[in-house]
Structure formats: structure tokens, C-alpha cells
XYZ file of C-alpha atoms in Angstrom:
638
model
C -3.749 458.388 121.039
C -4.826 454.683 119.287
C -5.864 452.095 121.761
C -2.691 450.036 122.875
C -2.305 446.406 121.532
C -1.403 443.412 124.147
C 0.074 440.968 121.307
C 2.939 441.568 120.276
C 3.805 441.359 115.729
C 6.865 438.904 117.317
C 4.366 436.875 119.611
C 1.932 436.460 116.538
C 4.531 435.514 114.273
C 5.450 432.956 116.307
C 1.785 431.640 116.591
C 2.192 431.919 112.830
C 5.383 429.811 112.693
C 3.779 427.480 115.532
C 0.648 426.960 113.231
C 2.486 426.283 109.944
C 5.336 424.298 111.884
C 2.067 422.059 112.734
C 0.490 422.102 109.157
C 4.102 420.900 107.456
C 4.847 418.694 109.952
C 0.297 416.876 109.762
C 1.563 417.167 105.689
C 4.737 415.477 106.343
C 3.273 412.361 108.012
C -0.118 412.291 105.914
C 2.741 412.094 103.025
C 5.337 409.591 105.015
C 2.190 407.804 106.157
C 1.037 407.435 102.407
C 4.357 406.551 101.419
C 4.717 404.077 103.709
C 1.500 402.462 102.851
C 2.084 402.210 99.237
C 6.087 400.984 99.963
C 4.570 398.414 102.294
C 1.710 397.574 100.220
C 4.561 397.472 97.191
C 6.944 395.963 99.090
C 4.346 393.137 99.920
C 3.315 393.048 95.893
C 6.715 392.012 94.898
C 7.267 389.511 97.584
C 4.350 387.214 96.777
C 5.315 388.112 93.165
C 9.100 386.633 93.652
C 6.719 383.841 96.178
C 4.913 382.925 92.745
C 7.673 383.571 90.650
C 9.964 381.058 93.065
C 7.251 378.586 92.857
C 7.161 378.485 89.406
C 10.623 378.223 88.517
C 10.467 375.550 91.166
C 7.692 373.904 88.851
C 9.734 373.805 86.637
C 12.905 372.552 87.803
C 11.120 369.793 89.050
C 9.448 368.682 86.599
C 12.354 368.929 83.966
C 13.825 366.680 87.165
C 11.188 364.400 86.268
C 11.082 364.032 82.722
C 14.993 363.488 83.375
C 14.117 360.375 85.603
C 12.039 359.137 83.133
C 14.071 359.858 79.547
C 17.471 359.449 79.341
C 19.802 360.589 82.462
C 22.081 363.485 81.991
C 23.960 363.874 85.351
C 25.815 367.329 84.876
C 21.614 368.638 84.090
C 20.562 366.424 87.468
C 23.383 368.224 89.562
C 21.774 371.514 88.036
C 18.578 371.634 87.873
C 19.279 370.025 91.882
C 21.325 373.084 92.460
C 18.366 374.792 91.465
C 15.654 373.825 93.868
C 17.619 374.146 96.314
C 18.338 377.743 95.709
C 14.655 378.362 94.870
C 13.931 376.718 98.525
C 15.831 378.566 100.407
C 14.504 382.082 98.261
C 10.944 380.503 99.018
C 11.836 380.255 102.507
C 12.602 383.746 103.075
C 9.270 384.694 101.440
C 7.173 382.568 102.991
C 8.580 383.847 106.208
C 8.495 387.440 104.853
C 5.057 387.404 104.464
C 4.170 385.397 107.849
C 6.127 388.126 110.031
C 4.314 390.679 107.679
C 1.266 389.956 106.998
C -1.326 392.296 104.910
C -3.113 394.595 107.034
C -3.146 391.863 109.704
C -5.604 390.128 107.498
C -7.301 386.673 108.937
C -7.708 385.259 105.322
C -3.978 386.031 104.251
C -3.008 384.787 107.405
C -4.450 381.474 106.574
C -3.327 381.130 103.102
C 0.361 381.934 104.205
C -0.481 378.628 106.874
C -1.571 376.965 104.394
C 1.361 377.665 102.011
C 3.963 377.288 104.799
C 2.301 373.407 106.046
C 2.404 372.370 102.098
C 5.739 373.811 101.267
C 6.919 371.823 104.043
C 4.911 368.917 102.441
C 7.298 369.155 99.777
C 10.069 369.396 101.495
C 9.420 366.643 103.589
C 9.154 364.316 100.382
C 11.689 365.808 98.449
C 14.086 364.737 101.561
C 12.605 361.154 101.403
C 13.216 361.753 97.523
C 17.536 362.288 98.525
C 17.319 359.376 101.238
C 16.103 357.091 98.537
C 18.398 358.685 95.449
C 21.172 358.137 97.876
C 20.259 354.802 98.534
C 20.041 353.833 94.956
C 23.424 355.509 94.386
C 24.781 353.283 97.130
C 23.626 350.152 94.740
C 24.481 351.768 91.712
C 27.888 352.962 91.737
C 31.192 351.409 91.514
C 32.058 348.642 94.216
C 28.619 348.756 95.250
C 25.835 345.746 96.376
C 24.806 345.408 92.420
C 28.321 346.060 90.701
C 28.725 343.311 93.506
C 26.839 340.912 93.021
C 27.285 341.204 89.361
C 31.018 340.793 89.410
C 30.697 337.452 91.713
C 28.251 336.362 89.099
C 29.683 336.720 86.071
C 33.377 334.873 87.882
C 31.500 332.001 88.994
C 30.207 331.894 85.517
C 33.146 331.854 83.481
C 34.260 329.140 86.840
C 31.090 326.854 85.589
C 30.925 327.117 81.423
C 27.178 325.592 81.899
C 25.746 325.989 78.273
C 24.273 329.019 77.640
C 23.999 330.686 81.110
C 26.550 333.123 80.137
C 24.498 334.397 76.906
C 21.274 334.833 80.048
C 23.491 336.675 81.843
C 24.915 338.872 79.183
C 21.528 339.858 78.157
C 20.424 340.426 82.098
C 23.324 342.975 82.383
C 21.860 344.383 79.483
C 18.481 345.164 80.248
C 19.763 346.115 84.048
C 22.474 348.673 82.551
C 19.759 350.033 80.330
C 17.084 349.635 82.978
C 19.579 352.399 84.993
C 19.895 354.502 82.220
C 16.316 354.867 80.925
C 14.355 353.379 83.888
C 11.974 351.471 82.225
C 9.657 348.844 83.399
C 10.207 346.577 79.841
C 13.811 346.611 81.865
C 13.249 345.280 84.684
C 10.134 342.629 83.444
C 13.076 341.094 80.749
C 15.520 341.001 83.327
C 14.210 339.095 85.870
C 12.957 336.644 82.419
C 16.444 336.458 81.705
C 17.476 335.457 85.226
C 14.271 332.782 85.207
C 16.103 331.242 82.255
C 19.160 330.823 83.873
C 17.289 329.000 86.685
C 16.028 326.432 84.072
C 19.527 325.410 82.579
C 20.732 325.578 85.690
C 18.039 322.935 87.276
C 18.353 321.063 83.723
C 21.849 320.005 83.740
C 21.784 316.592 84.268
C 24.574 314.263 85.453
C 27.795 316.090 86.636
C 30.005 315.491 89.563
C 30.128 317.259 92.448
C 32.156 319.901 91.908
C 30.079 321.425 89.019
C 26.703 320.745 91.271
C 28.707 322.754 94.198
C 29.326 325.422 91.676
C 25.169 325.055 90.139
C 24.058 325.523 94.115
C 26.618 328.505 94.352
C 25.787 330.293 90.821
C 21.823 329.679 91.975
C 22.700 331.503 95.232
C 24.395 334.719 93.761
C 22.011 334.531 90.785
C 19.123 335.008 93.255
C 21.438 337.706 95.044
C 21.972 340.092 91.982
C 18.140 339.731 91.568
C 17.183 340.934 94.632
C 19.994 343.593 94.436
C 18.013 344.219 91.175
C 14.452 343.856 92.436
C 15.638 345.965 95.497
C 16.916 348.829 93.074
C 13.675 348.318 90.876
C 11.383 349.282 94.202
C 13.480 352.596 95.317
C 13.093 353.308 91.899
C 9.749 352.695 91.802
C 9.241 354.809 94.577
C 9.903 357.461 92.744
C 8.533 356.981 89.978
C 8.709 355.052 87.035
C 6.997 355.522 83.262
C 3.196 355.531 84.868
C 4.076 355.185 88.411
C 4.901 358.709 89.012
C 5.457 357.688 93.273
C 7.100 360.524 95.071
C 8.696 362.397 92.037
C 4.925 362.824 90.944
C 3.779 363.340 94.372
C 6.397 366.645 94.548
C 4.836 367.933 91.092
C 1.523 367.482 92.646
C 2.891 369.359 95.337
C 3.830 371.950 93.445
C 1.694 372.693 91.537
C -1.087 372.798 94.227
C 1.146 375.531 95.955
C 1.080 377.975 92.692
C -2.178 377.493 92.615
C -3.023 378.059 96.631
C -0.037 381.331 95.879
C -2.079 382.823 93.066
C -4.963 382.304 95.142
C -3.895 384.562 97.770
C -2.192 387.479 95.112
C -5.905 387.612 94.347
C -7.115 387.933 97.485
C -3.732 390.255 98.939
C -4.721 392.190 95.371
C -8.264 393.752 96.455
C -7.065 394.073 100.009
C -4.341 396.254 98.451
C -6.775 398.307 96.907
C -9.133 398.559 100.008
C -5.788 400.030 101.909
C -4.603 402.385 99.326
C -8.412 403.910 99.164
C -8.179 404.081 103.057
C -5.179 405.835 103.089
C -6.361 408.343 100.553
C -9.371 409.099 102.332
C -7.076 409.596 105.975
C -5.095 412.158 104.214
C -7.309 413.961 102.469
C -10.111 413.832 105.423
C -6.957 415.262 107.510
C -5.630 418.117 105.025
C -8.977 419.044 104.765
C -9.999 419.821 108.165
C -6.501 421.103 108.728
C -7.445 423.692 105.924
C -11.007 424.711 107.354
C -9.441 425.443 111.093
C -6.252 426.990 109.621
C -7.203 429.314 106.670
C -9.770 431.352 108.980
C -7.019 431.734 111.657
C -4.520 432.800 109.416
C -6.172 435.161 108.056
C -7.443 437.128 111.312
C -3.683 436.231 112.320
C -2.907 438.196 108.922
C -5.307 441.284 109.877
C -3.658 442.139 113.168
C -0.283 442.328 111.516
C -0.895 443.957 108.654
C -2.981 446.534 109.948
C 0.116 448.303 112.038
C 2.317 447.449 109.308
C 0.216 449.866 107.255
C 0.319 452.726 110.240
C 4.002 452.665 109.719
C 3.461 452.331 105.871
C 1.699 455.666 106.195
C 3.755 457.167 108.708
C 6.888 456.581 106.700
C 4.721 458.224 103.809
C 4.554 461.348 105.952
C 8.296 461.320 106.991
C 9.067 460.859 103.266
C 7.061 464.029 102.529
C 9.528 466.265 104.726
C 6.407 466.035 107.434
C 8.772 466.012 111.126
C 5.857 465.033 112.990
C 5.762 462.417 115.784
C 3.381 459.578 115.790
C 0.406 458.864 116.454
C 0.598 455.918 119.150
C 1.007 454.536 122.607
C 3.346 454.232 124.675
C 1.872 451.225 126.174
C 2.036 449.568 123.162
C 3.896 445.803 122.630
C 2.754 445.795 118.738
C 6.547 446.191 117.299
C 5.412 448.905 114.261
C 4.003 451.240 117.280
C 7.406 450.832 119.269
C 9.139 451.717 115.754
C 7.043 454.661 115.393
C 8.097 455.789 118.650
C 11.174 455.596 117.893
C 11.301 457.331 114.527
C 9.580 460.583 116.034
C 12.863 460.037 118.876
C 14.628 459.751 115.508
C 12.922 462.626 114.343
C 13.599 464.828 117.344
C 16.977 464.237 117.102
C 17.335 465.264 113.331
C 15.866 468.377 114.634
C 18.677 468.863 117.051
C 21.222 467.912 113.574
C 19.342 470.650 111.434
C 20.227 472.795 114.911
C 23.766 472.305 114.985
C 24.245 472.394 110.782
C 22.866 475.446 110.502
C 25.148 476.232 113.559
C 27.870 475.371 111.807
C 26.871 476.910 108.901
C 26.595 480.580 110.396
C 30.257 480.155 112.436
C 28.132 480.293 115.452
C 29.467 478.245 118.546
C 27.523 475.249 119.535
C 27.390 472.345 122.092
C 26.573 469.723 119.884
C 23.831 467.373 120.015
C 23.448 463.852 122.467
C 24.365 461.010 119.673
C 21.789 458.031 119.188
C 24.531 455.317 120.054
C 28.073 454.821 119.657
C 26.766 453.751 115.766
C 25.219 457.283 115.052
C 27.036 457.398 111.207
C 24.808 460.622 110.761
C 26.002 462.591 114.443
C 29.319 460.778 113.907
C 29.362 462.419 110.550
C 28.524 465.778 111.342
C 30.477 465.659 114.619
C 33.792 464.831 112.383
C 32.618 467.860 109.943
C 32.809 469.881 112.344
C 36.330 468.170 114.118
C 37.550 468.354 110.740
C 36.118 471.808 109.705
C 38.100 473.214 113.236
C 41.383 470.639 112.421
C 41.266 472.263 108.970
C 41.185 476.159 110.381
C 43.729 475.044 112.429
C 45.924 473.479 110.093
C 45.241 477.073 107.880
C 46.437 479.429 110.581
C 49.338 476.167 111.694
C 49.738 476.862 106.996
C 49.893 480.565 106.906
C 52.062 480.704 110.750
C 54.884 478.350 108.744
C 54.805 480.459 106.030
C 55.094 483.748 108.042
C 58.477 481.555 109.548
C 59.454 480.172 105.946
C 59.214 483.747 105.075
C 61.332 484.943 108.395
C 63.770 481.934 107.173
C 64.330 483.069 104.020
C 64.885 486.545 104.800
C 66.830 485.728 107.450
C 68.667 483.693 105.318
C 69.127 486.061 102.551
C 70.396 488.587 105.404
C 72.932 486.318 106.381
C 73.541 485.249 102.841
C 74.899 489.205 102.007
C 77.175 488.743 105.282
C 78.642 485.680 104.216
C 79.525 487.304 101.118
C 80.493 490.500 102.414
C 83.292 488.457 104.660
C 84.053 485.587 102.414
C 87.907 487.184 102.714
C 88.819 487.715 106.312
C 87.936 484.378 108.447
C 87.964 486.592 111.462
C 85.721 489.385 110.464
C 83.404 486.576 108.701
C 83.326 485.097 112.484
C 82.794 488.153 114.746
C 79.966 489.695 112.048
C 78.496 486.165 111.860
C 78.039 485.722 115.371
C 76.858 489.141 116.320
C 73.829 488.786 113.540
C 72.878 485.343 114.473
C 72.610 486.351 118.661
C 70.485 488.995 117.196
C 68.305 486.817 114.669
C 68.241 484.078 117.204
C 67.011 486.947 120.742
C 69.685 484.749 122.083
C 72.064 485.691 125.350
C 75.295 484.090 124.027
C 76.588 483.029 121.167
C 80.068 481.651 119.730
C 81.995 480.144 116.575
C 84.815 477.414 117.092
C 86.154 476.793 113.695
C 88.144 473.564 113.529
C 91.671 473.117 113.136
C 93.167 470.712 111.449
C 96.840 472.126 109.768
C 99.119 469.470 112.771
C 98.100 465.723 112.475
C 98.969 465.847 116.185
C 97.184 468.512 117.316
C 93.487 468.695 115.665
C 91.442 470.938 117.574
C 88.467 473.551 118.028
C 89.686 477.087 118.423
C 87.206 479.335 119.126
C 87.029 482.328 116.690
C 85.032 484.796 118.028
C 81.407 485.488 120.407
C 78.978 487.453 121.233
C 77.143 487.971 125.397
C 74.369 490.121 125.455
C 75.518 493.342 122.948
C 79.211 492.856 123.376
C 81.958 491.861 121.927
C 84.186 489.668 123.955
C 87.667 488.649 122.851
C 88.325 485.222 124.392
C 91.045 483.181 123.264
C 90.223 479.079 123.306
C 91.401 475.549 122.215
C 88.671 472.899 122.069
C 90.019 469.028 121.749
C 88.081 466.925 120.076
C 85.265 464.682 122.691
C 85.417 467.775 125.153
C 82.582 468.784 125.907
C 79.545 468.989 124.267
C 81.608 471.443 121.783
C 83.817 468.373 120.987
C 81.022 465.947 120.885
C 79.230 467.991 119.172
C 81.903 468.451 116.009
C 82.795 464.527 116.512
C 79.422 462.948 116.269
C 78.592 466.153 113.863
C 74.868 466.035 115.183
C 73.567 468.735 116.485
C 73.285 469.147 120.748
C 70.027 470.521 121.909
C 69.826 470.933 125.485
C 66.657 472.871 127.644
C 68.117 471.788 131.102
C 72.479 472.457 130.877
C 74.081 471.477 134.418
C 74.979 473.223 137.280
C 78.930 473.317 135.538
C 78.769 473.353 131.968
C 80.265 476.533 132.033
C 82.879 475.383 134.155
C 83.544 472.273 131.553
C 83.017 473.328 127.733
C 82.429 477.198 127.267
C 82.989 480.461 127.765
C 80.716 482.572 128.341
C 81.544 483.611 132.381
C 79.614 483.066 135.036
C 76.448 483.280 133.786
C 74.218 480.351 133.895
C 71.880 479.909 130.209
C 68.968 477.307 130.911
C 68.555 476.440 127.274
C 71.514 475.791 124.379
C 72.527 474.690 120.901
C 75.564 473.161 119.891
C 75.198 472.958 115.671
C 78.211 471.258 113.424
C 79.236 473.643 110.483
C 78.590 470.673 107.742
C 79.187 470.531 104.703
C 79.089 467.190 102.097
C 79.901 465.615 106.029
C 82.910 467.417 106.272
C 83.348 469.224 109.619
C 84.232 472.858 110.224
C 83.375 474.080 112.832
C 81.018 474.571 115.544
C 78.306 476.840 117.091
C 77.568 477.729 119.869
C 74.486 479.958 121.283
C 72.425 479.977 124.584
C 70.072 481.467 125.749
C 67.406 481.903 128.987
C 64.238 480.658 127.467
C 64.006 477.496 124.699
C 64.363 478.455 121.193
C 61.784 478.013 118.971
C 61.380 475.534 116.319
C 61.852 477.937 113.168
C 65.183 479.555 114.710
C 65.928 475.692 115.052
C 65.980 475.101 111.468
C 67.156 478.181 110.674
C 70.010 477.787 112.105
C 70.241 473.922 110.636
C 69.303 475.409 106.966
C 72.447 478.504 108.472
C 75.540 476.704 109.069
C 75.721 475.083 106.065
C 76.009 478.057 104.277
C 78.248 479.001 106.882
C 80.225 475.485 106.720
C 80.274 476.792 103.102
C 81.463 479.961 103.177
C 84.319 478.880 105.797
C 85.663 476.125 104.188
C 85.694 479.016 100.754
C 87.816 481.111 103.268
C 89.760 478.573 104.106
C 90.091 477.695 100.283
C 91.266 481.248 99.500
C 93.667 481.457 102.576
C 95.417 478.740 101.385
C 95.193 479.894 98.404
C 96.790 483.031 99.135
C 99.369 481.326 101.300
C 100.236 479.475 98.343
C 100.517 482.517 95.779
C 102.194 484.382 99.037
C 104.728 481.233 99.137
C 105.273 481.298 95.338
C 105.593 484.643 95.024
C 108.709 485.183 97.760
C 110.489 481.788 95.767
C 110.112 483.539 92.170
C 112.130 486.954 94.274
C 114.387 484.564 95.818
C 114.877 483.523 92.271
C 114.892 486.446 90.323
C 117.798 487.491 92.653
C 119.643 484.954 92.244
C 119.061 485.222 88.585
C 120.472 488.472 88.451
C 122.898 487.892 90.569
C 124.294 484.934 89.200
C 123.672 487.022 85.490
C 126.062 489.743 87.247
C 128.930 487.046 88.057
C 128.236 485.558 84.234
C 129.197 488.764 83.108
C 131.984 489.046 84.393
C 133.093 485.752 83.849
C 132.285 487.297 80.102
C 135.008 490.281 80.710
C 137.296 487.647 82.127
C 137.314 484.754 79.341
C 137.538 488.111 77.296
C 140.490 489.366 78.637
C 142.128 486.129 78.688
C 141.155 485.839 74.858
C 143.018 489.238 74.584
C 145.672 488.175 76.479
C 146.051 484.918 74.380
C 145.986 486.684 71.401
C 148.969 489.319 72.099
C 150.779 486.378 73.352
C 150.202 484.326 70.263
C 151.661 487.395 68.372
C 154.251 487.666 70.283
C 155.402 484.224 70.261
C 154.731 484.652 65.955
C 156.980 486.837 66.282
C 159.906 485.500 68.227
C 159.163 482.048 66.165
C 160.240 484.479 63.410
C 163.040 486.557 64.649
C 164.446 482.735 65.639
C 163.923 481.589 61.944
C 165.751 484.642 60.357
C 168.619 484.689 62.840
C 168.970 480.674 61.726
C 168.865 481.255 58.429
C 171.548 484.245 58.775
C 173.565 481.733 60.740
C 173.816 479.148 57.880
């Protein structure tokens, strides 16, 4: 006997499953770590690249906007560029915030680069905010109804009132340079504007003799021109802050700031690229090392575990091979083993023992020996249940054969009885009394009954429809009892109305007094059968005995009752026809007598008529003779 194994295959498989699950989880975590690392690096690269593109877009938009300030004005394009700059600034804010919150590998250099970039971008936004404030002030100066336009219109109105020669032309030139400056922002326009204002002041100072009113207007005009120049110079100073021609101003500084941001971003991306390569290599080495360690530990462990599982499986396979060769031998295993294969071998041994019992059971059935059977393995033992069912089916088949044989014997008895009664019915089909007597007598013997009676359905009188007892036999002695049973009276009358056979195995004690003609004898089993033909009632048969009737006798009576009804119908019809023939014969005889009597009377009348005819002829001759005699006498008298 083999040494029992203490660890079951189920436990070994669970260990393998746990180890495999650990390997799968570790591999999954490694893959997740690697994928997450690559995704993080890719996300960082995408963010940095987008930040670089945003700064590049900001530089281009800022450069185009600066060109608009130094070139031809285009309000729509300027507004579009400002909207673009705002959108790009928001995107840069988001990019810098993300990189600040997610520094690559927590690198100090990258953090420092992001901080510098964030400070530079803050300076750019502050510069851009200053530019917007200056542009707002310029807009307030130059808009319709603003300070510059108001000052210009005031000067114009005063010039028209004063009408100093040459002033208006100088003013018109100054306005032209003003408008050109507003359009082009050229320093030359600023110089020319002031030159024209200086010319106006010279003209106003050289005005000679003039009235006090004119001098007042001139002083007023000088003040207004001074205000006009001051406003324009303020506008020029604001534009100069933004940047004019070679004076880049705030806008130039903003451009420089953006270029610096772009350069720093490119440097940061170069540092990030080198750092990403290091991170990728590190992640790959970590995953590779983890997989290598798991394989180094897991492969030997799995080989040992597989061998410990495969060995009992091989033993099981060898045992099954012996069973397939027909060797019904027990398994060589330890009953204390926890190994599932050994347990399966032991169960197979038990199964083989049960098979031997079934083999013996089958041989006993084949030899028609009585057997007590065998113990089923379980309620689901299909082979055992099949063998038990086979034995049961064989027993049932034997019983069915015996029952069929008994049924055939009974059917033969019924057929023979019907044939015998057929002869009786044919011999007595001309007289209802003899038919009933012979039928009851033979039926009592065939049914092995103690008493029997036949009632005939009588319906000649519509007001007196009843059943009339025609014959009765009791214990081989013919009894002459005349009994009339009304419909619904007792079992016989009810049977005639309901047209169904009544079988009573527990006859009431007072039944004889109610509806039977058998004296004081008390039978225990009673059959009352209607005589039906085409659902028409012709009578009732009443039979009883002291014990129960067999089924085949009841079937025989059911079939015989229709033959009896047919014969009674035939006898009744013949009786009616015979009665009709007799009635017709009597009527024919009476008619013949009357005819013969009438014939005799007619002959007498013929004789009387002939006698009358002879008398008449005689009288006629006599009358003729007398007439002749009278005629001769008259002639004589003439």
C-alpha cells in the first residue's frame, strides 16, 4: 500500500491559483506602472509642447500687434489679435499651473525653470496690463468727444471768429499731422505738428494794432492752442511709452519678454527630454527585474507542484487503463490519503464492487432466478435504476401477458356466450314470452346469478307508460310473477329513464319491498341494465347474486343487452305487423261477406228488374192490342 499524501490536489491547485494570481497581479501592476509612467511622461511632454506652442503663438500675435502700432492702423485686426493674446495667455496660465503641480520626477531643475517661466509670464502680464491701461487712456484722448477732439474744435471755432490771416492754414496743417500721427504713429508727424503750432504762435504775436476785442480773442486763441498742443503732446508721450518707430517702449519690452519666455521654455523642454529618457530606462529596468525575480522563484515552484499533481493523475490513468481492459480489481491506494485521485480510485473500487452485484443481478434475471436486488449507489444511479426498471418492466410485461391471456380467455367466453345467446334469440324471435323466459334462464346460468328478471317497456297507452315484468327465474326455478313497474319507480324504473346501467354492491335492506320481485331473499350485489337500441329503451334486465359480479360478466351483459333489445324490437315489430295483418284479414273477410251479400241482393234486384221489364213488355203489347181494337171500332163507326 502506498504512503498517503497529506496535501490534497485541491489545496495544491489553490496554491497554484494563488501564485498565478500573484504573478498576474504583479505583472498587471508592472504593466500599469510602466503604462502610467509612459502616460505621465507623454502628458508632460504634450503639456510642455503645448506651452511652447502657446508662447510661440503669443510671440507671433504680439509681433503682429506691434507692427500694427508702428504701421497702418487696423482696428478689427487689432481687436482680433488682442482676443488671441488673451486666449493664449489663459492657456499658458493653465499649462504653467499644471507643470507647477506636476513637476517631472520632482526635479529641482525643472521646478526652478517653471518658477522662472512663471515669474517671466507674470512680468509679461503686468506689462500687458500697463499697455492696456495706456491704450485706454489714449482711447479716452482720441475718441469722439474726447479731450483732443474738444480742444481741436474749440481752436477751430475761435479761429473762425478771429479771422487772423494765416492761422487757419497753419491749424489745418497741424490737424493733418495730428490725424496722420493717429493713423501711423510717426515721430515726424509729432515734430511737424509742433512746428505748425509754433508758426501759429508767431503769427499771433506779430499781430499789430488791433482792437481790444481782437486782442482778447488772440489771447484766448493762444491759450486754446496751448491746450491743444498739451493734449497732443500727452498723446505723444503715451504712444511713446507703448513704442513708436525706433522707440519700442512697453510693447517692445513685451516682445522681448515673450522671446525670453520662449527661450526658457525650449531650455526647460530640453532638460525634460533628458529627464524623461532616464525615467523610461528606470521604469523598464524595474519591470524587467520584477518579472525576472518572479520567474526565478515561480518556475521551480511550479515544476515541483506540477510533478506532485501529475503523479497521482498518472496513477489514476494506469488504474483506469486496467479497468478498460476489463480487470475489475480494487485500487492500490491508502484509505487515509487526502489526495483526490486516491479518493477517486477508492470510489471507483466501490463502484466496481457495485458493478459485480449488478452483474450477478443481471445473471439471475437471465436465469429466471429470484433475486433480492442490490443496493443503489444513490438516487441518481442510472445503471442501477435502469436494471431495477428492467426487472420491473419484465415483471410488468409478464403480468401484462398473463392479463392479456386472461383477457383473451374472457373475450372468448364473452364471444361464446354471445354466440349461444344469439342462437337463443334467433330461436325465440317470434314470441316475446318465450324470448324472455329462455333469455332469463340462460342468463342466470351464464352469470351464475341467483335471481333474474326481464321487464318490457310498454308504451301503447300514452297515459300508461310502464315496465312489465315478462319473465323471472330464481335458483333454476321459473317463477310466474306479474309485476308492473312505473317509470322512476325504484331502481328498475330509474334505470329505464336514465338509460344507464346500475351496479349496486351494497343493496339496501328494504330494496326488495321497493322494487324487486324476488320474495324475501336479500341479495348483496345487483345489476340493473337497460335494453337500449339506438338510444331507445325496450326494457330492463335485473340480475342479482350473493357475491360481486366479475368485470367480464358485466361487459358481457352490456353487449348482450343491445342484442336482446334488438330482438325485442324485432319481436315487437313482428307482433305489430302480425296484428296489423290479422286486422286487415278480418276487414277483408268482412268486406268479402258484405260484397257477397251485396252481390246476392244485386242478383235479386236484377231478377226483379227483369220481371218488371217482362211485365212492362207484356203491358205494352196489351196496350198496343187495345189501341188496335179501338182504332178498328172507330173506323167501323165512320
